[in-house]
Amino acid sequence: MAAVESPSRKRLRSEHVEDRKFVKESLPNLSDEDVDSKVGYESVSSANDAPSYLQEHKKALSQLYTRSVEAKIWGVAAKGLYMTVPPKFYPEYTKPDGASYVYRELDFWTSGFFPGSLYLLLERRRKYSHIIGYACKYWTENLHKNARLHTTHDLGFMIMPWAKLAVELNHDLRALETIKSAANTLFGRFSKKMGCMRSWDTCKTKNYHFDDMNKDFMVIIDNMMNLNLLFYAASKTSNRDMFSAAVQHAQTTARTHIRADGSTIHVVVFDTQTGGIKHRITNQGYAHTSCWARGQSWAIAGFAETYSWTHDKDFLDTARRCADYFLARMPKSGIVPWDFDALEAEGPTQPPDSSAALIAAYGMLLIHRASKSLGQSSSYLAEALKIIEVVCTNQMNSPTKFVTSRQVVDTVEHGTMEELALQVDLEAGETILNGATINNYEFAPRRWANHGLVYADYFFLLTGNLLMEMGIGQLALNGN
């Protein structure tokens, strides 16, 4: 009997045909042969990819899907639902040894991650989907206006974690328009002369400052993660110029931010007048010549995502180089440090960064999937699972649980009634993870280290959902 193609594989094959067409149209200088060499068919990874890995890691991986994970996200979300208006402040981090979130304004770059976590919860759990869906809408109501922020490059972080899933899960047309608007805003920061988008307008630390946009054009490695917004919007609108700008930004970044050994530079300052490089510096790492771990992870994931849109193998090779460097610098403990050179110079008392670990693991899963689709061997799944296991074993906060109780409510139609209430006990901490480090740079205006962080939790959920999509998460849950 002939094999029946699964719906997911059929969908990916169809998307592959469309991708090839769009790449050809967006990069017209490529010959058909060049397009064929750059476009790979990313099939859905089979659970058969890693049965031996699962036997070793399945207990830790099951922690990605516990009720405690859901309870922590829902417990924070429920607080917002008690407000009379949708939230205007969003969770960012917990203080070291603290249990409760510190909140930031809605136009801060991390505002999209908690709503994104809610949507990831909605994606994986359809039970109670109506109330989770309501929370998703409520928590994002005030974020649509961020699409018009012209002063930041972080629109991808602020919009895509929640808006993309709103479109794909709920066919939310308002979210799609927000994505298009945000992409146009971000596209406005692109400079043909520099071949990339401006990241920061200004920057000030205790030992340097850049405050003249007419002289200085700053680009940070983090910006690779915002290209997803441009690629997605370009695919929905057939905007070839936008697609091309994202490609050029990635090409420029590969040339200017990646060292010969595969390590990354955090900030490159260009001369606005000449287009030449004035400075290569750090803003969050140990030193200008060091390798800040989260910057390295942004590069791994960012170039892997860019490959998934362009199918240009140069980007996949860059992602691999960055991943290989990351893995080569990992300490024996497997706990990712905030900066690889800080750990080497200062010793094991240096703080870790669980966010860097999970962002890197996410990127490695993408590299593995791309490699398998090209018929190539890959060790990146095994390495990603090791990283995730270390985080699950060493950097998870104490579990949180749902608490059921009975409450009395007054109704118009039925008078006083008793109903079951579902609440969350958050005394164990509002974040899923600890061990993150926002910024430990010696000359930073403020330093935060070894704490909970909203985007560490977001990438924890994202890697869990990606493993489910790859057919691996289910086996961890089923114990097979």
Short mmCIF file of C-alpha atoms in Angstrom, two decimals:
data_model
loop_
_atom_site.label_atom_id
_atom_site.label_comp_id
_atom_site.label_asym_id
_atom_site.label_seq_id
_atom_site.Cartn_x
_atom_site.Cartn_y
_atom_site.Cartn_z
CA MET A 1 0.00 0.00 0.00
CA ALA A 2 1.34 3.44 -0.91
CA ALA A 3 2.37 5.65 1.99
CA VAL A 4 -0.05 8.42 2.86
CA GLU A 5 1.50 11.84 3.27
CA SER A 6 0.64 13.43 6.62
CA PRO A 7 -1.18 16.79 6.63
CA SER A 8 1.76 18.49 8.34
CA ARG A 9 4.26 17.17 5.80
CA LYS A 10 1.93 18.05 2.94
CA ARG A 11 1.61 21.57 4.32
CA LEU A 12 5.38 21.94 4.58
CA ARG A 13 5.89 20.62 1.04
CA SER A 14 3.38 23.17 -0.24
CA GLU A 15 5.10 25.92 1.73
CA HIS A 16 8.44 24.81 0.26
CA VAL A 17 7.13 25.39 -3.26
CA GLU A 18 5.92 28.85 -2.26
CA ASP A 19 9.22 29.58 -0.49
CA ARG A 20 11.19 28.68 -3.61
CA LYS A 21 9.02 30.98 -5.70
CA PHE A 22 9.33 33.84 -3.22
CA VAL A 23 13.12 33.47 -2.88
CA LYS A 24 13.44 33.54 -6.67
CA GLU A 25 11.25 36.63 -6.94
CA SER A 26 12.92 38.43 -4.03
CA LEU A 27 16.48 37.63 -5.14
CA PRO A 28 16.16 37.87 -8.94
CA ASN A 29 19.92 37.79 -9.54
CA LEU A 30 20.05 34.15 -8.51
CA SER A 31 19.96 31.53 -11.24
CA ASP A 32 17.58 28.59 -10.96
CA GLU A 33 20.56 26.43 -10.08
CA ASP A 34 21.57 28.84 -7.29
CA VAL A 35 18.05 28.85 -5.90
CA ASP A 36 18.00 25.05 -5.90
CA SER A 37 21.29 25.01 -4.02
CA LYS A 38 19.98 27.45 -1.44
CA VAL A 39 16.51 26.04 -0.88
CA GLY A 40 16.15 22.95 1.28
CA TYR A 41 12.97 21.10 2.14
CA GLU A 42 12.53 21.28 5.91
CA SER A 43 10.46 18.24 6.69
CA VAL A 44 8.82 17.70 10.04
CA SER A 45 11.39 15.92 12.21
CA SER A 46 10.35 12.44 13.21
CA ALA A 47 10.42 11.25 16.77
CA ASN A 48 12.66 8.51 15.39
CA ASP A 49 15.40 11.15 15.20
CA ALA A 50 16.25 10.72 18.86
CA PRO A 51 14.90 7.68 20.70
CA SER A 52 18.25 7.07 22.38
CA TYR A 53 18.50 10.69 23.45
CA LEU A 54 15.05 10.53 25.02
CA GLN A 55 15.94 7.60 27.24
CA GLU A 56 18.68 9.77 28.69
CA HIS A 57 16.80 13.07 28.87
CA LYS A 58 13.08 12.28 28.99
CA LYS A 59 12.68 12.78 32.75
CA ALA A 60 14.12 16.29 32.58
CA LEU A 61 12.31 17.10 29.33
CA SER A 62 8.99 16.22 30.90
CA GLN A 63 9.52 19.29 33.11
CA LEU A 64 8.81 21.41 30.04
CA TYR A 65 5.17 20.34 30.19
CA THR A 66 4.22 20.20 33.87
CA ARG A 67 1.10 21.73 35.41
CA SER A 68 3.44 23.97 37.40
CA VAL A 69 4.66 25.60 34.18
CA GLU A 70 1.07 26.36 33.20
CA ALA A 71 0.21 27.52 36.70
CA LYS A 72 3.03 30.07 36.85
CA ILE A 73 2.04 31.66 33.55
CA TRP A 74 -1.64 31.62 34.41
CA GLY A 75 -1.08 32.96 37.92
CA VAL A 76 0.61 36.09 36.58
CA ALA A 77 -1.93 36.45 33.78
CA ALA A 78 -4.88 36.22 36.16
CA LYS A 79 -3.63 39.25 38.08
CA GLY A 80 -3.97 41.32 34.94
CA LEU A 81 -7.50 40.09 34.35
CA TYR A 82 -8.59 41.60 37.66
CA MET A 83 -7.70 45.08 36.40
CA THR A 84 -10.46 47.34 35.13
CA VAL A 85 -8.47 48.09 31.95
CA PRO A 86 -5.99 45.97 29.96
CA PRO A 87 -2.43 46.01 31.33
CA LYS A 88 -0.12 48.94 30.66
CA PHE A 89 2.85 47.40 32.49
CA TYR A 90 4.43 44.05 31.65
CA PRO A 91 6.56 41.51 33.57
CA GLU A 92 10.29 41.69 32.97
CA TYR A 93 12.40 40.17 35.76
CA THR A 94 12.49 39.18 39.41
CA LYS A 95 15.11 40.55 41.76
CA PRO A 96 17.85 38.12 42.87
CA ASP A 97 16.30 35.86 45.51
CA GLY A 98 12.96 37.54 44.81
CA ALA A 99 9.69 35.81 43.93
CA SER A 100 7.64 38.55 42.27
CA TYR A 101 8.02 40.20 38.88
CA VAL A 102 9.25 43.74 38.40
CA TYR A 103 7.17 45.35 35.65
CA ARG A 104 8.14 47.69 32.80
CA GLU A 105 6.18 50.10 30.57
CA LEU A 106 4.33 48.66 27.59
CA ASP A 107 6.75 50.30 25.12
CA PHE A 108 9.79 48.56 26.67
CA TRP A 109 11.39 45.96 24.41
CA THR A 110 10.45 42.96 26.57
CA SER A 111 6.70 43.69 26.65
CA GLY A 112 5.83 41.06 24.04
CA PHE A 113 7.31 38.05 25.81
CA PHE A 114 4.74 37.47 28.55
CA PRO A 115 1.77 37.70 26.16
CA GLY A 116 3.82 35.48 23.85
CA SER A 117 4.10 32.95 26.68
CA LEU A 118 0.32 33.03 27.05
CA TYR A 119 -0.11 32.30 23.35
CA LEU A 120 2.40 29.44 23.57
CA LEU A 121 0.29 28.05 26.39
CA LEU A 122 -2.79 28.41 24.21
CA GLU A 123 -0.99 26.66 21.34
CA ARG A 124 -0.15 23.60 23.41
CA ARG A 125 -3.30 23.37 25.50
CA ARG A 126 -6.74 23.62 23.97
CA LYS A 127 -8.54 22.76 27.22
CA TYR A 128 -9.77 25.98 28.85
CA SER A 129 -8.85 27.62 25.55
CA HIS A 130 -11.69 30.13 25.85
CA ILE A 131 -10.38 31.67 29.07
CA ILE A 132 -6.71 31.45 27.99
CA GLY A 133 -7.71 33.02 24.67
CA TYR A 134 -9.47 35.82 26.53
CA ALA A 135 -6.35 36.43 28.61
CA CYS A 136 -4.24 36.52 25.43
CA LYS A 137 -6.48 39.21 23.93
CA TYR A 138 -6.64 41.17 27.19
CA TRP A 139 -2.89 41.19 27.75
CA THR A 140 -2.19 42.32 24.18
CA GLU A 141 -4.89 44.97 23.83
CA ASN A 142 -2.49 47.84 24.56
CA LEU A 143 0.46 46.38 22.63
CA HIS A 144 -0.91 47.00 19.13
CA LYS A 145 0.10 50.66 19.38
CA ASN A 146 3.77 49.62 19.68
CA ALA A 147 3.71 48.88 15.94
CA ARG A 148 4.18 52.61 15.36
CA LEU A 149 7.21 53.08 17.62
CA HIS A 150 9.87 54.58 15.37
CA THR A 151 12.56 54.81 18.06
CA THR A 152 13.33 51.11 18.48
CA HIS A 153 14.59 48.14 16.48
CA ASP A 154 12.99 45.72 18.94
CA LEU A 155 9.60 45.58 17.27
CA GLY A 156 10.13 41.94 16.42
CA PHE A 157 10.48 41.11 20.12
CA MET A 158 7.57 43.37 21.04
CA ILE A 159 5.12 42.10 18.43
CA MET A 160 5.96 38.66 17.01
CA PRO A 161 5.83 36.46 20.14
CA TRP A 162 2.08 37.05 20.45
CA ALA A 163 0.84 38.48 17.14
CA LYS A 164 2.12 35.66 14.92
CA LEU A 165 0.32 33.04 16.99
CA ALA A 166 -2.77 35.24 17.16
CA VAL A 167 -2.84 35.13 13.36
CA GLU A 168 -2.05 31.43 13.05
CA LEU A 169 -4.24 30.12 15.88
CA ASN A 170 -7.16 32.53 15.67
CA HIS A 171 -6.94 34.10 12.18
CA ASP A 172 -6.75 37.44 14.01
CA LEU A 173 -6.83 40.10 11.28
CA ARG A 174 -6.08 42.92 13.69
CA ALA A 175 -2.90 41.14 14.79
CA LEU A 176 -1.92 40.66 11.14
CA GLU A 177 -2.35 44.37 10.46
CA THR A 178 -0.26 45.11 13.55
CA ILE A 179 2.50 42.87 12.19
CA LYS A 180 2.41 44.63 8.83
CA SER A 181 2.48 48.06 10.46
CA ALA A 182 5.34 47.12 12.78
CA ALA A 183 7.33 45.68 9.88
CA ASN A 184 6.93 48.89 7.91
CA THR A 185 8.10 50.85 10.94
CA LEU A 186 11.15 48.63 11.37
CA PHE A 187 11.86 48.73 7.64
CA GLY A 188 12.09 52.50 8.03
CA ARG A 189 15.26 52.03 10.09
CA PHE A 190 17.05 50.32 7.20
CA SER A 191 19.99 52.14 5.61
CA LYS A 192 21.03 51.13 2.10
CA LYS A 193 24.40 52.74 2.72
CA MET A 194 25.08 50.58 5.78
CA GLY A 195 23.27 47.54 4.43
CA CYS A 196 21.48 47.06 7.74
CA MET A 197 18.98 48.52 10.19
CA ARG A 198 19.92 50.89 12.96
CA SER A 199 19.55 49.24 16.36
CA TRP A 200 19.99 51.89 19.04
CA ASP A 201 19.62 55.61 18.43
CA THR A 202 21.82 56.47 21.41
CA CYS A 203 23.76 54.58 24.07
CA LYS A 204 25.36 55.60 27.36
CA THR A 205 27.41 53.62 29.88
CA LYS A 206 29.87 54.66 32.57
CA ASN A 207 32.82 54.54 30.16
CA TYR A 208 31.42 55.52 26.73
CA HIS A 209 28.46 57.20 25.12
CA PHE A 210 27.07 57.67 21.61
CA ASP A 211 24.43 60.34 21.30
CA ASP A 212 24.73 61.74 17.77
CA MET A 213 22.78 59.79 15.16
CA ASN A 214 24.36 61.89 12.41
CA LYS A 215 27.76 60.46 13.32
CA ASP A 216 27.12 57.03 14.78
CA PHE A 217 25.07 54.11 13.43
CA MET A 218 24.84 51.33 16.03
CA VAL A 219 23.94 47.73 15.21
CA ILE A 220 23.72 44.99 17.85
CA ILE A 221 23.78 41.23 17.38
CA ASP A 222 20.36 40.97 19.07
CA ASN A 223 18.81 42.59 16.00
CA MET A 224 19.09 39.29 14.12
CA MET A 225 16.03 38.14 16.06
CA ASN A 226 13.92 41.04 14.78
CA LEU A 227 14.33 40.00 11.14
CA ASN A 228 11.58 37.42 11.65
CA LEU A 229 9.09 40.30 11.70
CA LEU A 230 10.26 41.57 8.30
CA PHE A 231 10.34 38.13 6.70
CA TYR A 232 6.88 37.25 7.98
CA ALA A 233 5.32 40.53 6.87
CA ALA A 234 7.09 40.35 3.50
CA SER A 235 5.69 36.85 2.95
CA LYS A 236 2.17 38.11 3.68
CA THR A 237 2.43 41.19 1.47
CA SER A 238 4.91 40.06 -1.25
CA ASN A 239 7.10 43.04 -0.32
CA ARG A 240 10.39 42.14 -2.03
CA ASP A 241 12.17 45.28 -0.85
CA MET A 242 11.41 44.42 2.78
CA PHE A 243 12.55 40.83 2.26
CA SER A 244 15.75 42.03 0.59
CA ALA A 245 16.46 44.47 3.44
CA ALA A 246 16.23 41.65 5.98
CA VAL A 247 18.58 39.52 3.88
CA GLN A 248 21.07 42.39 3.56
CA HIS A 249 20.97 43.02 7.31
CA ALA A 250 21.80 39.36 7.98
CA GLN A 251 24.62 39.42 5.41
CA THR A 252 26.10 42.58 6.92
CA THR A 253 25.84 41.17 10.44
CA ALA A 254 27.58 37.95 9.40
CA ARG A 255 30.43 40.04 8.02
CA THR A 256 30.76 42.57 10.85
CA HIS A 257 29.63 40.84 14.06
CA ILE A 258 30.97 37.28 13.68
CA ARG A 259 34.65 36.78 14.49
CA ALA A 260 36.85 34.30 12.64
CA ASP A 261 36.50 31.76 15.47
CA GLY A 262 32.68 31.92 15.37
CA SER A 263 32.26 34.11 18.45
CA THR A 264 30.18 37.27 18.33
CA ILE A 265 30.61 40.97 18.89
CA HIS A 266 27.74 42.64 20.71
CA VAL A 267 27.79 46.18 19.28
CA VAL A 268 29.28 47.52 16.05
CA VAL A 269 29.33 51.29 15.63
CA PHE A 270 29.46 52.44 12.01
CA ASP A 271 30.44 55.87 10.76
CA THR A 272 27.23 57.33 9.38
CA GLN A 273 29.11 59.38 6.80
CA THR A 274 31.51 56.78 5.40
CA GLY A 275 29.83 53.50 6.30
CA GLY A 276 33.07 52.26 7.84
CA ILE A 277 33.37 50.59 11.24
CA LYS A 278 34.40 52.90 14.09
CA HIS A 279 34.09 50.61 17.12
CA ARG A 280 33.44 46.99 18.08
CA ILE A 281 32.31 46.98 21.72
CA THR A 282 30.12 45.32 24.31
CA ASN A 283 27.22 46.78 26.24
CA GLN A 284 26.28 43.72 28.30
CA GLY A 285 29.28 41.39 28.18
CA TYR A 286 32.46 41.03 30.22
CA ALA A 287 34.76 42.94 27.85
CA HIS A 288 34.86 44.33 24.33
CA THR A 289 36.83 41.27 23.18
CA SER A 290 34.85 38.67 25.13
CA CYS A 291 31.92 36.50 24.09
CA TRP A 292 28.69 37.49 25.83
CA ALA A 293 26.68 34.26 25.98
CA ARG A 294 23.25 35.68 25.20
CA GLY A 295 24.65 37.60 22.25
CA GLN A 296 26.05 34.30 20.96
CA SER A 297 22.66 32.67 21.41
CA TRP A 298 20.89 35.53 19.57
CA ALA A 299 23.23 34.84 16.65
CA ILE A 300 22.59 31.08 16.69
CA ALA A 301 18.82 31.49 16.69
CA GLY A 302 18.74 34.57 14.45
CA PHE A 303 20.78 33.06 11.62
CA ALA A 304 18.88 29.77 11.92
CA GLU A 305 15.58 31.65 11.59
CA THR A 306 16.94 33.62 8.65
CA TYR A 307 17.87 30.37 6.92
CA SER A 308 14.34 29.07 7.44
CA TRP A 309 13.03 32.06 5.47
CA THR A 310 15.70 32.38 2.77
CA HIS A 311 17.00 28.79 2.48
CA ASP A 312 20.39 30.38 1.87
CA LYS A 313 22.89 27.85 3.15
CA ASP A 314 25.39 30.59 4.01
CA PHE A 315 23.09 31.59 6.87
CA LEU A 316 22.79 27.99 8.04
CA ASP A 317 26.58 27.68 7.99
CA THR A 318 26.86 30.86 10.07
CA ALA A 319 24.34 29.54 12.59
CA ARG A 320 26.35 26.31 12.84
CA ARG A 321 29.64 28.18 13.37
CA CYS A 322 28.09 30.19 16.18
CA ALA A 323 26.54 27.07 17.72
CA ASP A 324 29.81 25.14 17.50
CA TYR A 325 31.64 27.96 19.29
CA PHE A 326 28.94 28.06 21.98
CA LEU A 327 29.25 24.32 22.56
CA ALA A 328 33.05 24.38 22.56
CA ARG A 329 33.06 26.99 25.34
CA MET A 330 30.52 25.22 27.55
CA PRO A 331 31.83 24.39 31.03
CA LYS A 332 31.80 20.80 32.29
CA SER A 333 28.80 21.61 34.49
CA GLY A 334 26.73 22.36 31.39
CA ILE A 335 25.45 25.55 33.05
CA VAL A 336 25.73 28.40 30.55
CA PRO A 337 27.61 31.40 31.99
CA TRP A 338 26.58 34.99 31.30
CA ASP A 339 29.87 35.48 29.42
CA PHE A 340 32.23 32.69 28.40
CA ASP A 341 35.37 34.76 28.96
CA ALA A 342 34.17 36.02 32.34
CA LEU A 343 33.86 32.43 33.50
CA GLU A 344 37.35 31.64 32.25
CA ALA A 345 38.91 34.78 33.77
CA GLU A 346 37.00 35.09 37.03
CA GLY A 347 36.06 31.51 37.86
CA PRO A 348 32.86 29.64 38.77
CA THR A 349 31.48 32.44 40.96
CA GLN A 350 30.39 34.24 37.80
CA PRO A 351 26.59 34.26 37.35
CA PRO A 352 24.85 31.97 34.86
CA ASP A 353 22.33 32.90 32.18
CA SER A 354 19.46 30.48 31.69
CA SER A 355 18.01 32.74 29.00
CA ALA A 356 21.15 32.33 26.88
CA ALA A 357 20.94 28.56 27.35
CA LEU A 358 17.37 28.28 26.10
CA ILE A 359 17.74 30.72 23.22
CA ALA A 360 20.76 28.71 22.07
CA ALA A 361 18.85 25.43 22.47
CA TYR A 362 15.99 26.84 20.39
CA GLY A 363 18.44 27.83 17.66
CA MET A 364 20.09 24.41 17.72
CA LEU A 365 16.73 22.71 17.27
CA LEU A 366 16.19 24.84 14.16
CA ILE A 367 19.66 23.94 12.89
CA HIS A 368 18.97 20.24 13.47
CA ARG A 369 15.68 20.38 11.61
CA ALA A 370 17.27 22.22 8.69
CA SER A 371 20.21 19.79 8.56
CA LYS A 372 17.95 16.75 8.50
CA SER A 373 15.86 18.28 5.72
CA LEU A 374 19.04 18.56 3.66
CA GLY A 375 19.86 14.91 4.30
CA GLN A 376 22.79 15.84 6.55
CA SER A 377 23.79 14.33 9.86
CA SER A 378 23.28 16.50 12.92
CA SER A 379 24.38 16.42 16.54
CA TYR A 380 22.48 19.62 17.37
CA LEU A 381 19.36 17.88 18.66
CA ALA A 382 21.43 15.92 21.17
CA GLU A 383 23.26 19.08 22.24
CA ALA A 384 20.03 21.06 22.59
CA LEU A 385 18.50 18.32 24.75
CA LYS A 386 21.57 18.35 27.01
CA ILE A 387 21.27 22.11 27.49
CA ILE A 388 17.55 21.88 28.22
CA GLU A 389 18.13 19.07 30.70
CA VAL A 390 20.71 21.10 32.63
CA VAL A 391 18.31 24.04 32.84
CA CYS A 392 15.43 21.79 33.97
CA THR A 393 17.63 20.12 36.57
CA ASN A 394 19.40 23.18 37.99
CA GLN A 395 17.49 26.37 37.20
CA MET A 396 13.78 25.72 37.73
CA ASN A 397 12.01 27.46 40.59
CA SER A 398 9.99 25.44 43.08
CA PRO A 399 6.74 24.15 41.59
CA THR A 400 3.55 26.16 41.64
CA LYS A 401 0.15 24.51 41.75
CA PHE A 402 -3.43 25.26 40.93
CA VAL A 403 -5.60 25.49 44.03
CA THR A 404 -9.30 24.73 43.76
CA SER A 405 -11.79 26.27 46.14
CA ARG A 406 -15.48 27.02 46.25
CA GLN A 407 -16.75 30.56 46.07
CA VAL A 408 -20.20 32.10 46.34
CA VAL A 409 -21.38 34.33 43.50
CA ASP A 410 -24.56 36.32 43.00
CA THR A 411 -26.35 35.95 39.67
CA VAL A 412 -29.38 37.73 38.25
CA GLU A 413 -30.98 34.63 36.76
CA HIS A 414 -30.25 32.07 39.47
CA GLY A 415 -29.64 34.02 42.67
CA THR A 416 -26.77 33.05 44.94
CA MET A 417 -24.75 30.09 43.64
CA GLU A 418 -21.67 28.19 44.69
CA GLU A 419 -19.06 27.44 42.02
CA LEU A 420 -15.60 25.94 41.78
CA ALA A 421 -12.80 28.53 41.61
CA LEU A 422 -9.36 27.80 40.14
CA GLN A 423 -6.58 29.85 41.69
CA VAL A 424 -2.80 29.71 41.69
CA ASP A 425 -0.41 29.66 44.63
CA LEU A 426 2.56 31.78 43.53
CA GLU A 427 4.53 31.79 46.78
CA ALA A 428 7.14 29.60 45.11
CA GLY A 429 7.88 32.39 42.62
CA GLU A 430 6.23 33.88 39.57
CA THR A 431 8.86 32.82 37.05
CA ILE A 432 9.38 29.28 35.83
CA LEU A 433 13.15 29.66 35.87
CA ASN A 434 15.89 31.38 37.82
CA GLY A 435 19.55 31.81 36.93
CA ALA A 436 19.16 34.47 34.24
CA THR A 437 21.34 37.56 33.91
CA ILE A 438 20.09 40.70 32.18
CA ASN A 439 23.31 42.69 32.32
CA ASN A 440 26.48 42.16 34.32
CA TYR A 441 28.72 44.52 32.33
CA GLU A 442 31.07 46.31 34.71
CA PHE A 443 30.20 49.76 33.37
CA ALA A 444 26.46 49.27 32.87
CA PRO A 445 24.23 51.92 34.48
CA ARG A 446 22.51 49.07 36.35
CA ARG A 447 23.52 45.43 36.82
CA TRP A 448 21.15 42.48 37.27
CA ALA A 449 22.37 38.91 37.70
CA ASN A 450 21.05 35.51 38.74
CA HIS A 451 17.30 36.11 38.74
CA GLY A 452 14.07 35.24 36.93
CA LEU A 453 13.50 36.75 33.50
CA VAL A 454 10.43 36.88 31.29
CA TYR A 455 12.18 35.89 28.06
CA ALA A 456 13.97 32.98 29.73
CA ASP A 457 10.49 31.61 30.48
CA TYR A 458 9.29 32.46 26.97
CA PHE A 459 12.08 30.47 25.30
CA PHE A 460 11.50 27.65 27.80
CA LEU A 461 7.94 27.40 26.51
CA LEU A 462 8.99 27.94 22.89
CA THR A 463 11.52 25.09 22.94
CA GLY A 464 8.88 22.87 24.53
CA ASN A 465 6.38 23.67 21.78
CA LEU A 466 9.00 23.19 19.08
CA LEU A 467 9.90 19.77 20.48
CA MET A 468 6.20 18.87 20.40
CA GLU A 469 6.05 19.99 16.76
CA MET A 470 9.07 17.80 16.02
CA GLY A 471 7.35 14.79 17.59
CA ILE A 472 9.84 14.59 20.45
CA GLY A 473 7.97 16.31 23.26
CA GLN A 474 5.15 13.78 23.08
CA LEU A 475 7.56 10.91 23.71
CA ALA A 476 8.97 12.70 26.75
CA LEU A 477 5.43 13.04 28.08
CA ASN A 478 4.42 9.47 27.27
CA GLY A 479 7.60 8.01 28.66
CA ASN A 480 8.28 6.01 25.50
#
